[in-house]
Short mmCIF file of C-alpha atoms and ligand atoms in Angstrom, two decimals:
data_model
loop_
_atom_site.label_atom_id
_atom_site.label_comp_id
_atom_site.label_asym_id
_atom_site.label_seq_id
_atom_site.Cartn_x
_atom_site.Cartn_y
_atom_site.Cartn_z
CA MET R 1 81.45 -13.94 73.44
CA SER R 2 80.15 -14.34 69.84
CA GLN R 3 78.65 -11.75 67.64
CA ARG R 4 75.00 -10.42 68.20
CA ILE R 5 72.64 -12.07 66.01
CA LYS R 6 68.87 -10.75 65.11
CA ILE R 7 66.19 -12.37 66.36
CA LYS R 8 64.53 -12.63 62.75
CA ALA R 9 67.74 -14.52 61.28
CA LEU R 10 67.97 -16.76 64.75
CA LEU R 11 64.42 -17.55 64.21
CA GLU R 12 65.22 -18.48 60.52
CA SER R 13 68.09 -20.43 61.03
CA THR R 14 68.07 -24.20 61.30
CA GLU R 15 71.37 -24.45 62.70
CA THR R 16 71.05 -25.36 66.51
CA GLY R 17 73.43 -26.67 69.18
CA ILE R 18 75.85 -23.47 68.81
CA ASP R 19 76.26 -20.59 71.15
CA VAL R 20 74.47 -17.07 70.57
CA THR R 21 74.27 -13.53 71.90
CA VAL R 22 71.06 -12.00 71.34
CA LYS R 23 70.07 -8.52 72.44
CA GLY R 24 66.38 -7.17 72.69
CA TRP R 25 63.46 -5.48 75.01
CA VAL R 26 62.05 -8.04 77.57
CA ARG R 27 58.22 -8.33 76.35
CA THR R 28 56.95 -10.73 79.37
CA PHE R 29 58.75 -12.96 81.79
CA ARG R 30 56.68 -15.98 82.98
CA ASN R 31 57.07 -18.74 85.24
CA ASN R 32 60.29 -17.18 86.39
CA GLN R 33 61.60 -19.04 83.67
CA PHE R 34 60.51 -17.78 79.93
CA ILE R 35 61.35 -14.56 78.51
CA ALA R 36 59.74 -13.52 75.38
CA LEU R 37 62.42 -11.30 73.77
CA ASN R 38 62.04 -8.86 70.91
CA ASP R 39 64.37 -6.79 69.05
CA GLY R 40 62.25 -5.33 66.29
CA SER R 41 63.43 -7.35 63.60
CA THR R 42 60.28 -9.39 63.62
CA ASN R 43 57.07 -9.58 64.92
CA ASN R 44 58.26 -13.19 66.90
CA ASN R 45 59.72 -13.38 70.09
CA LEU R 46 62.48 -15.30 70.95
CA GLN R 47 61.92 -17.90 73.95
CA VAL R 48 64.71 -17.25 76.39
CA VAL R 49 65.00 -20.16 78.90
CA VAL R 50 66.35 -19.24 82.07
CA ASP R 51 67.80 -21.83 84.40
CA PHE R 52 65.85 -19.95 87.49
CA GLU R 53 66.91 -22.46 90.00
CA ASN R 54 70.63 -21.33 89.43
CA ALA R 55 69.99 -17.78 88.68
CA ASP R 56 70.47 -14.69 91.10
CA PRO R 57 67.11 -13.67 92.43
CA ALA R 58 68.35 -10.29 92.31
CA LEU R 59 68.40 -10.67 88.51
CA LEU R 60 65.67 -12.24 87.91
CA LYS R 61 63.30 -9.24 89.45
CA ARG R 62 65.12 -6.84 87.11
CA LEU R 63 63.90 -8.97 84.18
CA THR R 64 60.75 -6.73 83.55
CA THR R 65 58.41 -5.60 80.52
CA GLY R 66 60.28 -3.51 78.87
CA ALA R 67 63.92 -3.80 80.11
CA ALA R 68 66.80 -3.79 77.66
CA ILE R 69 68.95 -7.44 78.02
CA SER R 70 71.85 -9.11 76.55
CA VAL R 71 71.65 -12.82 76.62
CA PHE R 72 74.55 -15.09 75.67
CA GLY R 73 73.21 -18.86 75.51
CA HIS R 74 72.92 -21.97 73.70
CA LEU R 75 70.77 -22.13 70.35
CA VAL R 76 68.28 -25.36 70.84
CA ALA R 77 65.19 -26.99 68.84
CA SER R 78 62.26 -25.67 70.79
CA LEU R 79 60.00 -28.29 72.29
CA GLY R 80 57.05 -25.52 73.01
CA LYS R 81 54.56 -24.54 70.43
CA GLY R 82 54.74 -21.80 67.83
CA GLN R 83 58.50 -21.73 67.64
CA THR R 84 61.25 -24.02 66.39
CA VAL R 85 63.94 -22.68 68.22
CA GLU R 86 64.90 -21.11 72.04
CA VAL R 87 67.87 -20.00 73.51
CA LYS R 88 69.21 -21.71 77.04
CA ALA R 89 70.73 -18.59 78.61
CA LYS R 90 73.72 -19.03 79.93
CA THR R 91 74.59 -15.48 81.10
CA ILE R 92 72.07 -12.53 80.95
CA GLN R 93 73.17 -8.93 81.25
CA ILE R 94 70.53 -6.36 82.33
CA LEU R 95 71.36 -3.34 80.13
CA GLY R 96 68.55 -0.80 80.83
CA ASP R 97 66.11 -1.44 83.47
CA SER R 98 62.40 -0.89 83.30
CA ASP R 99 60.48 0.12 86.51
CA PRO R 100 57.29 -2.02 86.04
CA GLU R 101 55.17 0.00 87.91
CA LYS R 102 55.95 3.26 85.80
CA TYR R 103 56.40 1.52 82.14
CA PRO R 104 53.37 2.67 80.52
CA LEU R 105 53.05 -0.42 78.38
CA GLN R 106 51.74 -3.38 79.80
CA PRO R 107 51.38 -6.81 78.24
CA LYS R 108 48.26 -6.57 77.39
CA LYS R 109 46.00 -4.83 74.45
CA HIS R 110 45.95 -1.32 74.60
CA SER R 111 43.73 1.12 72.36
CA LEU R 112 45.03 2.54 69.48
CA GLU R 113 44.15 6.27 70.81
CA PHE R 114 46.27 5.54 73.99
CA LEU R 115 49.02 4.16 71.87
CA ARG R 116 49.02 7.44 70.25
CA GLU R 117 49.47 9.70 73.17
CA ILE R 118 52.91 7.40 73.85
CA ALA R 119 54.01 7.35 70.37
CA HIS R 120 57.73 7.28 71.67
CA LEU R 121 56.80 3.80 73.01
CA ARG R 122 54.56 2.31 70.64
CA PHE R 123 57.09 0.92 68.30
CA ARG R 124 57.48 -1.68 70.99
CA THR R 125 54.09 -3.33 70.38
CA ASN R 126 53.23 -5.81 67.80
CA THR R 127 50.80 -3.81 65.96
CA PHE R 128 53.46 -1.16 65.65
CA GLY R 129 56.27 -3.10 64.71
CA ALA R 130 54.51 -4.79 62.02
CA ILE R 131 53.21 -1.31 60.56
CA PHE R 132 56.59 0.48 60.36
CA ARG R 133 58.05 -2.47 58.97
CA VAL R 134 55.81 -2.54 56.38
CA ARG R 135 56.27 1.24 55.73
CA ASN R 136 59.86 0.47 55.36
CA SER R 137 59.40 -2.12 52.83
CA LEU R 138 57.01 -0.04 50.70
CA ALA R 139 59.43 2.67 50.73
CA TYR R 140 62.21 0.68 49.42
CA ALA R 141 59.93 -0.79 46.74
CA VAL R 142 58.89 2.46 45.80
CA HIS R 143 62.65 3.20 45.09
CA GLN R 144 63.11 -0.05 43.16
CA PHE R 145 60.40 0.02 41.10
CA PHE R 146 61.53 3.45 39.79
CA GLN R 147 65.17 3.05 39.54
CA GLU R 148 64.21 -0.43 37.82
CA LYS R 149 62.42 1.76 35.02
CA GLY R 150 65.52 4.00 34.96
CA PHE R 151 63.44 7.13 36.67
CA ILE R 152 65.95 9.90 38.32
CA TYR R 153 65.15 10.45 42.22
CA LEU R 154 64.87 14.07 42.06
CA HIS R 155 64.82 16.09 45.25
CA THR R 156 62.51 19.05 45.24
CA PRO R 157 62.34 21.98 47.57
CA ILE R 158 60.70 21.78 50.74
CA ILE R 159 60.65 25.65 51.15
CA THR R 160 59.19 27.11 48.39
CA ALA R 161 57.62 30.65 47.20
CA SER R 162 54.85 28.94 45.07
CA ASP R 163 51.84 27.37 46.14
CA ALA R 164 51.54 24.40 43.38
CA GLU R 165 47.87 23.79 43.76
CA GLY R 166 46.72 27.79 44.31
CA ALA R 167 44.86 26.25 47.34
CA GLY R 168 46.55 28.50 50.01
CA GLU R 169 46.45 25.91 52.43
CA THR R 170 50.21 26.59 53.27
CA PHE R 171 52.21 26.89 56.47
CA HIS R 172 54.26 30.30 56.27
CA VAL R 173 57.93 30.03 56.73
CA THR R 174 59.46 33.35 58.12
CA ASN R 175 62.44 34.46 60.33
CA PHE R 176 60.38 37.52 61.69
CA ASP R 177 60.20 38.29 65.29
CA LEU R 178 56.56 37.39 65.51
CA LEU R 179 56.01 40.67 67.84
CA ASN R 180 57.68 42.69 65.63
CA ILE R 181 56.37 42.10 62.03
CA PRO R 182 58.17 45.03 59.65
CA LYS R 183 55.24 46.40 57.85
CA ALA R 184 55.24 48.63 54.34
CA ASP R 185 53.88 51.68 53.69
CA ASN R 186 50.77 50.42 52.72
CA GLY R 187 49.99 48.46 55.90
CA GLU R 188 51.08 45.15 54.57
CA VAL R 189 53.68 42.66 56.01
CA ASP R 190 56.94 43.53 54.21
CA PHE R 191 58.40 40.22 53.03
CA LYS R 192 61.32 42.02 51.43
CA GLN R 193 62.69 42.22 54.93
CA ASP R 194 62.05 38.47 55.80
CA PHE R 195 64.67 35.54 55.28
CA PHE R 196 64.66 35.00 51.90
CA GLY R 197 63.05 38.56 50.66
CA ARG R 198 59.94 37.47 49.85
CA ALA R 199 56.93 34.92 51.33
CA THR R 200 57.77 31.55 51.37
CA ASN R 201 55.59 28.43 52.68
CA LEU R 202 56.56 25.00 52.92
CA THR R 203 55.93 22.90 50.13
CA VAL R 204 52.37 21.41 49.12
CA SER R 205 53.86 19.30 46.40
CA GLY R 206 56.80 18.90 44.52
CA GLN R 207 54.93 18.64 41.19
CA LEU R 208 56.20 21.94 39.67
CA GLU R 209 59.73 21.53 40.17
CA GLY R 210 59.38 17.95 39.13
CA GLU R 211 58.02 18.93 35.56
CA LEU R 212 61.49 21.22 35.37
CA GLY R 213 63.48 17.97 36.13
CA ALA R 214 61.30 15.74 33.64
CA MET R 215 61.85 18.39 30.85
CA ALA R 216 65.32 17.26 30.66
CA LEU R 217 65.83 13.77 32.52
CA SER R 218 62.90 12.60 30.76
CA ASP R 219 61.71 10.53 33.78
CA ILE R 220 61.60 11.63 37.23
CA TYR R 221 60.21 10.78 40.78
CA THR R 222 60.04 12.80 44.19
CA PHE R 223 59.59 10.98 47.56
CA GLY R 224 59.46 13.58 50.21
CA PRO R 225 57.52 15.38 53.06
CA THR R 226 54.63 17.61 51.89
CA PHE R 227 52.91 19.91 54.18
CA ARG R 228 48.92 21.09 54.27
CA ALA R 229 47.84 23.65 56.66
CA GLU R 230 43.97 22.00 56.10
CA ASN R 231 41.93 21.92 58.94
CA SER R 232 40.46 18.67 58.02
CA ASN R 233 40.13 16.27 61.05
CA THR R 234 39.98 13.13 59.11
CA THR R 235 41.32 9.66 59.40
CA ARG R 236 42.94 10.29 55.57
CA HIS R 237 44.48 13.75 56.03
CA LEU R 238 47.88 14.89 58.18
CA ALA R 239 49.38 18.24 57.83
CA GLU R 240 52.77 16.60 57.13
CA PHE R 241 52.57 13.75 54.81
CA TRP R 242 54.99 11.91 52.47
CA MET R 243 54.45 11.86 48.54
CA ILE R 244 55.62 10.08 45.74
CA GLU R 245 55.60 12.25 42.83
CA PRO R 246 56.61 10.97 39.18
CA GLU R 247 56.91 13.26 36.28
CA MET R 248 57.25 11.40 32.59
CA ALA R 249 58.16 13.52 29.43
CA PHE R 250 56.68 11.73 26.06
CA CYS R 251 53.68 10.10 28.27
CA ASP R 252 49.99 10.91 28.08
CA LEU R 253 47.18 10.01 30.43
CA VAL R 254 47.14 6.48 29.34
CA ASP R 255 50.59 5.76 30.38
CA ASN R 256 50.27 7.94 33.45
CA MET R 257 47.60 5.41 34.65
CA ASP R 258 49.45 2.35 33.59
CA THR R 259 52.42 3.35 35.65
CA ALA R 260 50.47 4.19 38.31
CA GLU R 261 48.76 1.09 38.46
CA ALA R 262 52.10 -0.99 37.92
CA LEU R 263 53.58 1.22 40.81
CA LEU R 264 50.87 0.10 43.45
CA LYS R 265 50.83 -3.76 42.71
CA TYR R 266 54.40 -3.79 42.42
CA VAL R 267 54.93 -2.22 46.14
CA ILE R 268 52.03 -4.02 47.35
CA ALA R 269 53.48 -7.58 46.00
CA TYR R 270 56.42 -6.76 47.56
CA ALA R 271 55.32 -6.29 50.99
CA LEU R 272 53.24 -9.00 50.64
CA ASP R 273 56.13 -11.11 49.78
CA LYS R 274 59.05 -9.46 52.24
CA ASN R 275 56.47 -8.92 55.19
CA ARG R 276 54.50 -12.13 55.26
CA ASP R 277 54.67 -12.48 58.85
CA ASP R 278 53.79 -8.92 59.99
CA ILE R 279 50.55 -8.94 57.23
CA GLU R 280 49.35 -12.18 58.65
CA PHE R 281 49.44 -10.52 61.98
CA LEU R 282 47.64 -7.54 60.85
CA THR R 283 45.20 -9.29 58.93
CA GLN R 284 44.33 -11.72 62.21
CA ARG R 285 44.44 -8.05 64.19
CA LEU R 286 41.83 -6.76 61.62
CA LEU R 287 39.57 -10.17 61.88
CA ASP R 288 39.84 -9.76 66.07
CA GLU R 289 38.65 -5.77 65.37
CA GLU R 290 36.24 -6.64 62.99
CA LYS R 291 34.40 -9.41 65.39
CA GLN R 292 33.00 -6.51 67.19
CA LYS R 293 31.08 -5.24 64.37
CA PRO R 294 27.82 -6.52 63.27
CA GLN R 295 28.17 -9.07 60.36
CA HIS R 296 26.71 -6.73 57.68
CA GLU R 297 29.50 -4.39 58.46
CA ARG R 298 32.27 -6.64 58.22
CA SER R 299 34.55 -6.93 54.97
CA GLU R 300 33.93 -9.85 52.99
CA MET R 301 37.64 -10.15 52.34
CA SER R 302 40.60 -10.63 54.72
CA LEU R 303 43.19 -8.33 54.40
CA THR R 304 45.48 -10.39 52.94
CA GLU R 305 42.78 -11.50 50.24
CA LYS R 306 42.09 -7.67 49.62
CA LEU R 307 45.74 -7.24 48.86
CA GLN R 308 45.93 -10.50 46.44
CA PHE R 309 42.85 -9.25 44.97
CA CYS R 310 44.24 -6.08 44.28
CA LEU R 311 47.26 -7.50 42.30
CA ASP R 312 45.09 -10.03 40.54
CA ASN R 313 42.90 -7.72 38.83
CA ASP R 314 42.80 -4.80 36.48
CA PHE R 315 41.55 -1.65 37.78
CA GLU R 316 38.42 -0.29 36.68
CA ARG R 317 38.78 2.63 34.31
CA LEU R 318 36.06 5.06 33.55
CA THR R 319 35.46 8.64 32.99
CA TYR R 320 34.02 11.16 35.62
CA THR R 321 30.82 11.77 33.83
CA GLU R 322 30.00 7.98 33.50
CA ALA R 323 30.97 7.83 37.08
CA ILE R 324 27.98 10.48 37.72
CA ASP R 325 25.68 8.48 35.96
CA ILE R 326 26.22 5.43 37.89
CA LEU R 327 26.37 7.65 40.85
CA LYS R 328 22.90 9.08 40.35
CA GLU R 329 21.21 6.14 39.43
CA SER R 330 22.51 4.37 42.67
CA ALA R 331 20.33 2.86 45.00
CA PRO R 332 21.91 4.83 48.03
CA ASN R 333 21.61 8.44 45.80
CA LYS R 334 17.59 7.22 45.09
CA LYS R 335 16.98 6.40 48.62
CA LYS R 336 18.74 9.47 49.85
CA LYS R 337 21.30 7.75 51.70
CA PHE R 338 24.15 10.16 50.58
CA GLN R 339 24.91 12.83 53.02
CA TYR R 340 25.72 14.78 49.64
CA PRO R 341 23.13 13.83 47.01
CA VAL R 342 24.23 13.39 43.52
CA GLU R 343 22.25 15.56 41.23
CA GLY R 344 24.16 17.10 38.46
CA TRP R 345 27.43 16.98 36.56
CA GLY R 346 30.27 19.39 37.75
CA THR R 347 30.78 18.80 41.39
CA ASP R 348 33.86 16.70 43.13
CA LEU R 349 32.93 13.89 44.30
CA GLN R 350 32.38 13.15 48.30
CA SER R 351 34.48 10.23 49.80
CA GLU R 352 31.02 8.40 50.31
CA HIS R 353 30.75 8.39 46.28
CA GLU R 354 34.02 7.19 45.71
CA ARG R 355 33.93 4.57 48.11
CA TYR R 356 30.24 3.62 46.61
CA LEU R 357 32.02 3.17 43.31
CA VAL R 358 34.69 1.04 44.54
CA GLU R 359 33.57 -1.05 47.26
CA LYS R 360 29.79 -1.52 46.02
CA HIS R 361 29.64 -1.22 42.49
CA PHE R 362 32.89 -2.39 40.91
CA LYS R 363 34.33 -3.91 43.98
CA LYS R 364 37.88 -3.06 42.82
CA PRO R 365 39.93 -0.38 42.64
CA VAL R 366 38.66 2.45 40.19
CA ILE R 367 40.56 5.18 37.96
CA LEU R 368 38.13 7.96 37.13
CA THR R 369 39.38 10.23 34.55
CA ASP R 370 38.41 13.35 32.84
CA TYR R 371 36.91 15.43 35.31
CA PRO R 372 35.49 19.01 34.99
CA LYS R 373 38.21 21.27 34.67
CA GLU R 374 36.47 23.66 37.22
CA ILE R 375 37.27 21.32 40.04
CA LYS R 376 41.02 20.73 38.91
CA ALA R 377 44.32 22.35 39.04
CA PHE R 378 45.15 25.08 36.18
CA TYR R 379 48.13 22.67 34.90
CA MET R 380 45.94 19.77 33.53
CA ARG R 381 45.60 19.59 30.11
CA GLN R 382 42.34 20.56 28.42
CA ASN R 383 40.03 18.37 26.50
CA ASP R 384 38.63 19.39 23.27
CA ASP R 385 35.21 19.33 24.62
CA GLY R 386 35.96 22.78 26.76
CA LYS R 387 34.68 21.39 29.91
CA THR R 388 37.29 18.30 30.97
CA VAL R 389 40.79 17.94 31.70
CA ARG R 390 42.64 15.06 31.93
CA ALA R 391 42.97 14.37 35.23
CA MET R 392 42.93 10.97 36.97
CA ASP R 393 42.22 9.66 40.25
CA ILE R 394 42.47 6.32 41.90
CA LEU R 395 40.40 5.34 44.20
CA PHE R 396 40.87 2.27 46.81
CA PRO R 397 38.59 0.36 48.77
CA GLY R 398 38.33 1.76 52.51
CA ILE R 399 40.69 4.80 51.22
CA GLY R 400 39.15 6.74 48.80
CA GLU R 401 41.65 8.78 47.01
CA ILE R 402 45.18 7.67 47.02
CA VAL R 403 46.57 8.57 43.88
CA GLY R 404 45.84 12.39 42.02
CA GLY R 405 47.55 13.02 39.07
CA SER R 406 46.90 14.26 35.02
CA GLN R 407 48.57 14.75 31.78
CA ARG R 408 50.05 18.24 32.15
CA GLU R 409 49.11 21.32 29.73
CA GLU R 410 51.99 21.62 27.66
CA ARG R 411 50.50 24.42 25.31
CA LEU R 412 51.71 27.96 26.49
CA ASP R 413 48.43 29.68 25.31
CA LYS R 414 46.01 27.26 26.84
CA LEU R 415 48.01 27.17 30.05
CA GLU R 416 48.40 30.80 30.36
CA GLN R 417 44.49 31.42 29.61
CA ARG R 418 43.89 28.93 32.60
CA MET R 419 45.82 30.61 34.69
CA ASP R 420 44.27 33.72 34.06
CA GLU R 421 40.79 32.32 34.35
CA MET R 422 41.71 30.96 37.98
CA ASN R 423 43.98 33.84 39.00
CA ILE R 424 47.18 32.24 39.17
CA PRO R 425 49.97 34.95 39.26
CA LYS R 426 51.71 34.10 35.95
CA GLU R 427 54.83 36.51 36.41
CA GLU R 428 55.66 34.42 39.58
CA LEU R 429 55.78 31.17 37.74
CA TRP R 430 57.53 32.53 34.79
CA TRP R 431 60.14 29.57 35.03
CA TYR R 432 57.39 26.91 35.24
CA LEU R 433 56.08 28.85 31.83
CA ASP R 434 59.47 28.58 30.11
CA THR R 435 59.26 24.91 29.69
CA ARG R 436 56.33 25.45 27.67
CA ARG R 437 58.16 28.04 25.68
CA PHE R 438 61.39 25.95 25.20
CA GLY R 439 60.93 22.38 24.19
CA ALA R 440 57.72 21.55 25.57
CA CYS R 441 56.30 18.11 25.04
CA GLU R 442 53.42 15.92 25.88
CA HIS R 443 54.31 15.05 29.79
CA ALA R 444 52.20 13.45 32.97
CA GLY R 445 52.38 12.64 36.54
CA PHE R 446 50.84 11.81 39.68
CA GLY R 447 50.82 12.15 43.52
CA LEU R 448 50.49 9.03 45.44
CA GLY R 449 50.11 9.75 49.26
CA PHE R 450 52.30 7.37 50.74
CA GLU R 451 50.41 7.21 54.16
CA ARG R 452 47.36 6.19 52.07
CA LEU R 453 49.47 3.63 50.52
CA VAL R 454 50.81 2.44 54.20
CA LEU R 455 47.12 2.80 55.47
CA PHE R 456 45.96 -0.08 53.04
CA VAL R 457 48.36 -2.32 52.81
CA THR R 458 48.43 -2.57 56.76
CA GLY R 459 44.47 -2.43 56.81
CA MET R 460 44.94 0.05 59.64
CA GLY R 461 41.42 2.64 60.24
CA ASN R 462 43.48 5.91 61.12
CA ILE R 463 46.46 7.66 59.00
CA ARG R 464 47.45 8.77 62.43
CA ASP R 465 48.69 5.27 62.99
CA VAL R 466 50.96 4.73 60.02
CA ILE R 467 53.29 7.60 60.33
CA PRO R 468 55.43 7.38 62.92
CA PHE R 469 54.92 11.20 64.78
CA PRO R 470 51.69 12.13 63.23
CA ARG R 471 50.80 15.94 62.73
CA PHE R 472 47.41 17.21 62.72
CA PRO R 473 45.45 20.28 63.88
CA ARG R 474 46.50 20.81 67.45
CA SER R 475 48.99 18.50 67.36
CA ALA R 476 52.94 18.40 67.23
CA GLU R 477 54.26 16.09 70.02
CA PHE R 478 57.21 14.21 70.05
P1 LIG E 1 41.89 14.76 49.20
O1 LIG E 1 40.51 15.05 48.43
O2 LIG E 1 41.92 13.16 49.81
O3 LIG E 1 42.07 15.81 50.17
P2 LIG E 1 43.53 15.78 47.22
O4 LIG E 1 42.96 16.07 45.84
O5 LIG E 1 43.82 17.33 48.12
O6 LIG E 1 42.98 14.69 48.08
P3 LIG E 1 46.14 15.97 45.87
O7 LIG E 1 46.42 17.00 45.91
O8 LIG E 1 45.85 15.20 44.82
O9 LIG E 1 44.85 15.55 46.82
O10 LIG E 1 47.28 15.16 46.62
C1 LIG E 1 48.09 13.94 45.89
C2 LIG E 1 47.75 12.84 46.99
O11 LIG E 1 48.36 12.95 48.11
C3 LIG E 1 46.34 12.25 47.12
O12 LIG E 1 45.93 11.37 46.24
C4 LIG E 1 46.20 11.36 48.79
O13 LIG E 1 47.00 10.34 48.47
C5 LIG E 1 47.48 12.32 49.34
N1 LIG E 1 47.07 13.05 50.27
C6 LIG E 1 46.71 14.55 49.74
N2 LIG E 1 46.21 15.10 51.04
C7 LIG E 1 46.67 14.66 51.85
C8 LIG E 1 46.63 14.83 53.48
N3 LIG E 1 46.24 15.63 54.05
N4 LIG E 1 47.29 13.62 54.28
C9 LIG E 1 48.05 12.50 53.22
N5 LIG E 1 47.75 12.36 52.45
C10 LIG E 1 47.17 13.26 51.27
MN1 LIG E 2 42.90 17.75 50.12
#
């Protein structure tokens, strides 16, 4: 018996007349003759033709949706539509039966909500096969982009004692017996007795440690899981998500924006090229889905067009202040259509405002810079106006914020002053402040939410559908 060949390779081959072994899961078996076989290497099924007249009827009965099989047969040019080759089976072996009465995935369209409940099986659908192959390519392309530029992949800790943003939305990590938590004399929890001898939590960002790396290695990036106990039940937030965080020494805000824009274009182009079939499938899926909507709610561009458009155009760059002026004068603001009216300078933008700028006003990705310091983190470099910081957010159509970054404050006095103002404990971050004491330099970085990127490239509407096993409030199944 010849070696197993994956279906993607088989469908791409032009060599017919040879014997092959394929293995996969039965998607459908129709007319007692045609098996649609899928092994996850591609969205396209291989047609396996069964000589049913000479086959054992007991075997035919076991060719059910979901069954794992091994087929040895002859590769021939296909007469059927939609495929160039097919396999005429000589022997079929059932590797794992799948009881059709009990198998939750029927060969029909299931809702995404239902599939989320059977996330352990949803990989076996066309939609999720496509999503996770695209996700894989994007992850690979992220590494390739940075490696080609000489960045060092740095693994920052997952358990930490600091809360990078000071936002307090952390998950505690403890070894305490929860029914018997040691208390100090003042009645507070005595973390000295805990595993690490102090209070610890899961990281919300690897940035602060990333900066330490950049202050010696020049350019680093992290790509790891981050955790936020924010109780936001949105289609854009997860409690556990993956973040890509480059930090670059000798780099200012403009270099930072250039790197982020180049990264996004690079990885999108990579996926468009590598996952043509998957993205075409997802494009069609979105078109079908949008047919249910009234005309004026449908997008003007298809998914593929949107991705291409993103590659072909410079992102629009403007300041927060300029954006506020546009929003104040905008039709939805004047007609009181925004849920949060834009009145003055200084408040944070809501997702409806971000989406107006991107989808209606500029009709392309937007980079907003120089936000009010009050709504941004302590480590962002202060501008001379005393009001704004060198922050940048990249806003994408359908997504809103996909990247958040800044030039970092390298001046010790300015940084300490801001930490005092914002009640960030300086003693705990002594190691961070040391980089400002010894060889400080201009530097910058950003965080790209990986799932938001996958959301954009796959055209999916809910972030819970682009990570294999989503974690969100009241849900940690699988
Ligand atoms: P948002 O305003 O959307 O909550 P943020 O300002 O909290 O975002 P940052 O702290 O700047 O986000 O994090 C960097 C990036 O990580 C964001 O631009 C986004 O792409 C992603 N991100 C942030 N929070 C989440 C989350 N809960 N789930 C998935 N991705 C997230
Ligand atoms: Mn947030």
